[in-house]
Coordinates of C-alpha atoms in Angstrom, one line a residue:
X112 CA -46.3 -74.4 16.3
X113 CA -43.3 -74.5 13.9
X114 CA -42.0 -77.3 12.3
X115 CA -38.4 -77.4 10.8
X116 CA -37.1 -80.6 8.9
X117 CA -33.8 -81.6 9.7
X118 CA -33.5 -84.1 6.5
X119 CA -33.6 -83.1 2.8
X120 CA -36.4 -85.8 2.7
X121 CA -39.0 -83.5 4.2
X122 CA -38.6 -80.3 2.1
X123 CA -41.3 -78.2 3.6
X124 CA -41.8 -76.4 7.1
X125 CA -44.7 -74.7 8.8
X126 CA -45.3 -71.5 10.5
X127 CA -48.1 -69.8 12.5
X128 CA -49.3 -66.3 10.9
X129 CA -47.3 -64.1 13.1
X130 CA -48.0 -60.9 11.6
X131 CA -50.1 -57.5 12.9
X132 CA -52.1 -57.6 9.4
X133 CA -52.7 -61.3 9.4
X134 CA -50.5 -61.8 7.0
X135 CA -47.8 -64.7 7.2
X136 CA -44.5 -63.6 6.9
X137 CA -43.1 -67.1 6.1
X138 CA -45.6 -69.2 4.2
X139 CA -44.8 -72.6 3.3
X140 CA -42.0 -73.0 1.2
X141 CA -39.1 -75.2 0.7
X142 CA -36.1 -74.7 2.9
X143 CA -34.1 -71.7 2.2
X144 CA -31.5 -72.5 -0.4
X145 CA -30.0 -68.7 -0.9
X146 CA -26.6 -69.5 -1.6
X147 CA -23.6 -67.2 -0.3
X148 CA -21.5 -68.7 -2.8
X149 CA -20.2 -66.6 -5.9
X150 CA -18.6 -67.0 -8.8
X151 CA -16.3 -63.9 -8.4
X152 CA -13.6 -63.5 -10.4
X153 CA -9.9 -63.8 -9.0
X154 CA -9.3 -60.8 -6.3
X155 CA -7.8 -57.9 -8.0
X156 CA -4.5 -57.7 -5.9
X157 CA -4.0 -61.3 -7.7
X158 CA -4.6 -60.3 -11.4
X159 CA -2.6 -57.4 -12.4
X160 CA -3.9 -57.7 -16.2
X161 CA -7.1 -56.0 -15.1
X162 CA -7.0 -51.8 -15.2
X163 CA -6.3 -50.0 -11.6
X164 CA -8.8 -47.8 -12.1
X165 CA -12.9 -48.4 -12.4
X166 CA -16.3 -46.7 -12.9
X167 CA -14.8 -44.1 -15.0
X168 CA -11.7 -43.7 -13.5
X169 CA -12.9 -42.6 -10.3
X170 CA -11.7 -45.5 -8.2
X171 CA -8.6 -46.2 -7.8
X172 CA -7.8 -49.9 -6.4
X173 CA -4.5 -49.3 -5.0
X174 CA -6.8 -47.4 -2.6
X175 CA -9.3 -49.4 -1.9
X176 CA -10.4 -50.4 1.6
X177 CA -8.3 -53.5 2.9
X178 CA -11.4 -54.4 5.4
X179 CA -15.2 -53.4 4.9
X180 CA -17.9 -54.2 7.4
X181 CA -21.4 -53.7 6.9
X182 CA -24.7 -53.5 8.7
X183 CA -27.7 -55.0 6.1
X184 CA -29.9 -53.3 7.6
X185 CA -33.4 -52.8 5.9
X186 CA -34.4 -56.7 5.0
X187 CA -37.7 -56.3 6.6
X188 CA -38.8 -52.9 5.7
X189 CA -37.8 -53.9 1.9
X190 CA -40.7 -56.6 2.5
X191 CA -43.1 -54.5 3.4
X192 CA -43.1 -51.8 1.1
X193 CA -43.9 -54.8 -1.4
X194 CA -46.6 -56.5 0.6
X195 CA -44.2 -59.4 0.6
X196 CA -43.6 -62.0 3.1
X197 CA -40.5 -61.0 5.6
X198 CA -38.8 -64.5 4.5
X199 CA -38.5 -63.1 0.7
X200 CA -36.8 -59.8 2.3
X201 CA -34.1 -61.6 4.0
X202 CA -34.0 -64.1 0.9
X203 CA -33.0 -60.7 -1.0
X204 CA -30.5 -59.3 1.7
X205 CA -28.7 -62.6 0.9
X206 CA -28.7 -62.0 -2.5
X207 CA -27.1 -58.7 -2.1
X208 CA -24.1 -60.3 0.3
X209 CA -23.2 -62.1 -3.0
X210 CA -23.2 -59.7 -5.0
X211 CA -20.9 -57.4 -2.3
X212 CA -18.7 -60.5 -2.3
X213 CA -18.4 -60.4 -5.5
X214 CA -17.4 -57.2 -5.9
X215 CA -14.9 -57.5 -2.9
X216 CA -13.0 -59.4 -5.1
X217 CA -13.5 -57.9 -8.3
X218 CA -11.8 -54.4 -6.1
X219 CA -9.3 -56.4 -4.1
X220 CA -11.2 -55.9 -0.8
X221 CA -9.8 -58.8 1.4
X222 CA -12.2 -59.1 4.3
X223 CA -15.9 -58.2 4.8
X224 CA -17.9 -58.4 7.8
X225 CA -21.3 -58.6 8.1
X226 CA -23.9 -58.1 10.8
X227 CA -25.8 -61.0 10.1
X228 CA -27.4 -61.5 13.5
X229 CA -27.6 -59.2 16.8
X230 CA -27.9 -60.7 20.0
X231 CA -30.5 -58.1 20.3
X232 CA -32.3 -60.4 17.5
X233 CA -33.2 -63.5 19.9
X234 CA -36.0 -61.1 20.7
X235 CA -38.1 -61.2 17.7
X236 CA -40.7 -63.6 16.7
X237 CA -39.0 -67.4 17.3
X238 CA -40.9 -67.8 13.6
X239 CA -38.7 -65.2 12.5
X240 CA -35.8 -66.4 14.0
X241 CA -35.9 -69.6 13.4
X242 CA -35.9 -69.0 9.5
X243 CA -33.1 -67.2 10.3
X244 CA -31.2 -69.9 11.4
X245 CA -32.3 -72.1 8.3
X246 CA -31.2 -69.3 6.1
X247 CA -27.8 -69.5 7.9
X248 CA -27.4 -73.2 8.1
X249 CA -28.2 -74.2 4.6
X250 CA -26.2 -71.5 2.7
X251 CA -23.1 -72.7 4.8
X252 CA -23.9 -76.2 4.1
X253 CA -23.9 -75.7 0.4
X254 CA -21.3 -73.2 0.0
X255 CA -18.6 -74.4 2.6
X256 CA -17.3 -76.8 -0.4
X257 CA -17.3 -73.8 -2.8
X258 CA -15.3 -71.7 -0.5
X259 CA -13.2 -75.1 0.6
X260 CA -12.3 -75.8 -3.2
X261 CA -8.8 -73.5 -3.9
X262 CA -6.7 -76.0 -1.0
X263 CA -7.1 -79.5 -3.3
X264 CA -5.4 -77.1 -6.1
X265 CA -2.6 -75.8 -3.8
X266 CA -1.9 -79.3 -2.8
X267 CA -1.4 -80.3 -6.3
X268 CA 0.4 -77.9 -7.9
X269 CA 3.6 -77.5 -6.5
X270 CA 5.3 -81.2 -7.1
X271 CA 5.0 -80.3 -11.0
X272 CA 5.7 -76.5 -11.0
X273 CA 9.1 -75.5 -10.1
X274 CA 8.6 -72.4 -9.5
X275 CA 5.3 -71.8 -6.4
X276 CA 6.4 -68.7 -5.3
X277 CA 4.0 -67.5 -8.2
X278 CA 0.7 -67.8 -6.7
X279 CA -0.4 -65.5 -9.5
X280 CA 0.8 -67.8 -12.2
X281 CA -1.5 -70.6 -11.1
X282 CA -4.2 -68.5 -10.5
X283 CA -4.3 -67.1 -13.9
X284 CA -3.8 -70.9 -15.4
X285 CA -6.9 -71.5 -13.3
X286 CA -9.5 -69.4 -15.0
X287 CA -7.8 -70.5 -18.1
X288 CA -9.3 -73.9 -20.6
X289 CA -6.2 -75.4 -20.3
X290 CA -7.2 -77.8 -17.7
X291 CA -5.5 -80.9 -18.7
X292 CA -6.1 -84.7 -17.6
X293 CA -4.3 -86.4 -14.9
X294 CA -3.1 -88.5 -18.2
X295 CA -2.0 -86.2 -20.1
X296 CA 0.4 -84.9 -16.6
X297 CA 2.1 -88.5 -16.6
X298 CA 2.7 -88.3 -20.2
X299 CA 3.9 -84.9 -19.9
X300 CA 5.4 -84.3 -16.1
X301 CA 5.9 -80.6 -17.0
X302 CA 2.4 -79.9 -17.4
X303 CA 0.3 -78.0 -14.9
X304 CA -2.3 -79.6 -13.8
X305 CA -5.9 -79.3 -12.1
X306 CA -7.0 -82.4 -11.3
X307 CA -10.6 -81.8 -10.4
X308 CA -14.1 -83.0 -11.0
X309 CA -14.9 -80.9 -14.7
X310 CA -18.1 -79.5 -12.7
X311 CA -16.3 -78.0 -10.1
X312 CA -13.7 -75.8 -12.1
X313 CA -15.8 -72.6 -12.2
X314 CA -15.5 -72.8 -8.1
X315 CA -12.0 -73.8 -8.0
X316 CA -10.8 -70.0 -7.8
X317 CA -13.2 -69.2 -5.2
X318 CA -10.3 -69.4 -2.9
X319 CA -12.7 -68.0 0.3
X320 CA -12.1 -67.9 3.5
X321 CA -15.4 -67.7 6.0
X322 CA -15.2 -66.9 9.7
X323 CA -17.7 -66.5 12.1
X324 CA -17.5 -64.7 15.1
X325 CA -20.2 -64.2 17.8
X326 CA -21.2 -66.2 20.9
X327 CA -22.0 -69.8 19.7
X328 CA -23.9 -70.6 22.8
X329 CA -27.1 -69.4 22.3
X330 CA -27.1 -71.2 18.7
X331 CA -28.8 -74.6 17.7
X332 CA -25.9 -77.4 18.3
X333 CA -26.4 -77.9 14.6
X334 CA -25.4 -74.3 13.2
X335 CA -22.4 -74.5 16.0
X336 CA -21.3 -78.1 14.1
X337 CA -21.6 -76.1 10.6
X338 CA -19.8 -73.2 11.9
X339 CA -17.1 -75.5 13.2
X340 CA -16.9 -77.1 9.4
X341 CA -17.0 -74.6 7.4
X342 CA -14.4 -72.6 9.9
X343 CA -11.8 -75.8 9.3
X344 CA -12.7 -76.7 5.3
X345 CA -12.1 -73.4 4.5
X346 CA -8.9 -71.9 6.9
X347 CA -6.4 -72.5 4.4
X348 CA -8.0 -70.3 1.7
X349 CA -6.1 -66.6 1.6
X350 CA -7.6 -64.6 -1.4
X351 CA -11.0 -63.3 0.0
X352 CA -12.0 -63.9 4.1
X353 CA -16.0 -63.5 5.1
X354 CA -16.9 -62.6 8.6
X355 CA -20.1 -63.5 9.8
X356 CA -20.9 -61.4 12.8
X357 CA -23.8 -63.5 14.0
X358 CA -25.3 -63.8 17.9
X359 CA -22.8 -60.8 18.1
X360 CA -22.4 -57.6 19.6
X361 CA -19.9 -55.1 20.3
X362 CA -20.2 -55.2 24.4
X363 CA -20.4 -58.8 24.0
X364 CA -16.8 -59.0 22.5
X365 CA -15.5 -56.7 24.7
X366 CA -16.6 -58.7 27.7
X367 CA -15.2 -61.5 27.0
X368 CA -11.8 -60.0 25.5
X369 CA -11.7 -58.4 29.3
X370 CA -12.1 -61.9 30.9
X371 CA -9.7 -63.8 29.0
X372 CA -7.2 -61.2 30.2
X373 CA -8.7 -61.2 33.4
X374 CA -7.3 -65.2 34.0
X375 CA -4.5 -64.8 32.0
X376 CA -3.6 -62.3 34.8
X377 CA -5.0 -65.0 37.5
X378 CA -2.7 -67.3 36.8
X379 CA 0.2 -65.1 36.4
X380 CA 0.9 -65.4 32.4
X381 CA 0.6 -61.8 32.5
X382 CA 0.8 -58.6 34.9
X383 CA -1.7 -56.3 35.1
X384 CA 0.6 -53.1 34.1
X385 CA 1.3 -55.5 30.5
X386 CA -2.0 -54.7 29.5
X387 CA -1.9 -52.1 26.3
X388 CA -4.5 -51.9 23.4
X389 CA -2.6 -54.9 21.5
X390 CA -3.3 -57.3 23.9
X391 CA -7.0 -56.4 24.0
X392 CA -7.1 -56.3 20.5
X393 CA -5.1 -60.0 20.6
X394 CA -8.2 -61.3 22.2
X395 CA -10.9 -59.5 20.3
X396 CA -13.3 -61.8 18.0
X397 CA -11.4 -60.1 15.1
X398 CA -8.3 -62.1 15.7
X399 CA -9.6 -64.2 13.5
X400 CA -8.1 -61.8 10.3
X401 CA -5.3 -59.4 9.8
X402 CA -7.0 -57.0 9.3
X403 CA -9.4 -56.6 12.0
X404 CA -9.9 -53.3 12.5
X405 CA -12.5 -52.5 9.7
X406 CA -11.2 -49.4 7.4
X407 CA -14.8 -48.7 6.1
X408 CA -18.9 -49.0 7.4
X409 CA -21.6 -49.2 5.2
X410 CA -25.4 -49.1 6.8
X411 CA -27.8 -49.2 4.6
X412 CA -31.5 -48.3 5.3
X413 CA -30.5 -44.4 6.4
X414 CA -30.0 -45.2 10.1
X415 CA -27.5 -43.1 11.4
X416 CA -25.7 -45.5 14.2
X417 CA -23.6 -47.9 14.5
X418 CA -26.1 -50.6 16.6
X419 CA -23.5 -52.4 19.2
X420 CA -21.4 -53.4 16.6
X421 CA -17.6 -53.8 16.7
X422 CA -17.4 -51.0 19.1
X423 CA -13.4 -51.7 19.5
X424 CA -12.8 -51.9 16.0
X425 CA -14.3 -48.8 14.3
X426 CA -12.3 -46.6 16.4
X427 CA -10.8 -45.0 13.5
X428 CA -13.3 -46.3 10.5
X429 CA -14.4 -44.2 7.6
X430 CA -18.3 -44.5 8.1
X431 CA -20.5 -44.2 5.1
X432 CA -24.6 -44.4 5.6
X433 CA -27.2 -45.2 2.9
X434 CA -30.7 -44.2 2.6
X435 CA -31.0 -47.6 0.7
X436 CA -32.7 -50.8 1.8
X437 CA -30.0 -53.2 2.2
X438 CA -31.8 -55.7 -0.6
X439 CA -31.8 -52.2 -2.9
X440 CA -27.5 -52.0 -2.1
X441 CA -26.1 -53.0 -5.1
X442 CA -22.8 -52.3 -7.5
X443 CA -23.4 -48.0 -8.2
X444 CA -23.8 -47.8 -4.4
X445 CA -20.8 -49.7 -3.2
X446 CA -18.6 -47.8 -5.5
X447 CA -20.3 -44.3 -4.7
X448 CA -18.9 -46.0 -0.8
X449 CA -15.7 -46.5 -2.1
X450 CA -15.0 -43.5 -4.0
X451 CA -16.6 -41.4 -0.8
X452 CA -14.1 -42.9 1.3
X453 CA -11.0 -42.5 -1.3
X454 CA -11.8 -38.8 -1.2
X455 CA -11.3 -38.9 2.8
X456 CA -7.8 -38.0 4.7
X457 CA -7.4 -40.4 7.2
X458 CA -5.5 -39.2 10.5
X459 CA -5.9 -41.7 12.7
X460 CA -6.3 -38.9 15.5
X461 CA -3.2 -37.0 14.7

């Protein structure tokens, strides 16, 4: 039987041995707490004091990718070849999101998406699964304030500045020290000012917006009411946008794209003949960004397919495959990605 705590008061879970070579996969251990968080630095389309070019020279950030998807594949096999349990495998895959994150924003990416979870997936091991969903639950839980921490500063800042068409300007004052007190502001009404908890400041320029796309009813009511939270906390946030493919597949989307058209044309909002590639696209998962269709794919783990995964999407997507275990993906093989798909000529089928 397994044995999940819903309260931080019971730290601990059980799990039944589960593996072929009696081996448990997920021993006891305290809940998953892999953050997603980061502390990336500011985007680089928001800091023009840093260099355009990096590793070298060879990558040039005026040409980076606007969207990147990714399928982590790998987690389990990475386990293995240590004689480690599975749970530490997909504790390192999470570790690796942060650091693509990371360097998303460091290269100015603006949205990745991530195969988190496959429909396909409900089919392993409910042990398996169910850590899964822990793993999922408790990183959004502790990170949906991190990535929900840039709106208290918009709020703030634009009765003292006169000028707030210059995001940039804030930004920069940000990740500066010259925070000043909500005292010092009334003494000196010119002054910028961050009013935020001193702990917090290192998060405040997070400004991270996470979506999650997928179909929510097949997950625990409790993941669907964090989804729903972190979705909201974080909407206003425009530097950096997360997608979290998770209970998701590319027919799936497709589906259901087809059968909100499908009553749209029912009840006469819209004739059949109006139907074109935008207004498929307009009820895609993906409408959640605006950049949905994905300009580069990264598998790791050397499989050569693209698994059910944003079938619509990658139409015209510069696809890039690793021999690398997902947990093994690191910074020289995202910018070996990213230089391989600088050196492309995109036609878009002309």
């Amino acid at each position: 039987m397994v044995s999940f705590p819903l309260s931080p008061t019971n730290p601990t879970f059980s799990l039944i041995n589960n593996n072929t070579n009696n081996k448990n996969p997920f021993p006891h251990a305290p809940i998953p707490r892999v953050s997603l968080s980061t502390r990336a630095s500011l985007p680089q389309h928001q800091n023009p004091l840093n260099e355009n070019k990096v590793d070298g020279g060879q990558l040039r950030l005026e040409l980076v990718p606007r969207h990147v998807a990714v399928i982590m594949d790998g987690n389990r096999r990475w386990a293995r070849l240590r004689d480690l349990p599975l749970s530490n495998g997909y504790e390192a895959g999470v570790r690796s999101l942060r650091g693509m994150m990371e360097l998303c924003c460091k290269f100015g990416i603006r949205v990745l998406t991530v195969f988190a979870f496959s429909t396909d997936n409900w089919f392993r091991p409910q042990v398996e699964v169910e850590f899964l969903m822990n793993l999922f639950q408790h990183g959004v839980k502790e990170d949906v304030e991190v990535f929900a921490s840039f709106r208290l500063c918009r709020m703030v800042v634009p009765i003292f500045c006169n000028d707030w068409n210059m995001d940039l300007n804030f930004l920069e004052f940000l990740s500066s020290p010259s925070i000043v007190s909500l005292r010092t502001l009334l003494k000196n009404p010119g002054t910028w000012l961050m009013y935020y908890p001193q702990s917090r400041l290192s998060s405040s320029k997070e400004n991270i917006r996470i979506s999650v796309i997928g179909d929510p009813t097949r997950l625990p009511e409790t993941i669907q009411e964090s989804i729903i939270y972190a979705e909201e906390k974080t909407k206003m946030n425009t530097g950096f946008q997360l997608i979290v493919a998770i209970s998701y597949n590319g027919r799936y989307d497709l589906v259901q794209a087809c059968q909100k058209i499908a009553t749209k044309v029912k009840d006469g909002i819209i004739e059949p003949n109006d139907i074109n590639n935008s207004t498929i696209e307009q009820e895609l998962e993906t409408n959640c960004t605006e950049f949905p269709n994905p300009d580069l794919l990264i598998r790791t783990s050397g499989e050569l397919r693209v698994s059910n995964f944003l079938l619509w999407q990658l139409a015209y997507t510069e696809l890039f495959f690793s021999p690398l275990l997902w947990p093994d993906f690191g910074e020289a093989e995202f910018l070996e990605a990213l230089i391989s798909f600088q050196h492309r000529q995109r036609r878009f089928g002309e």
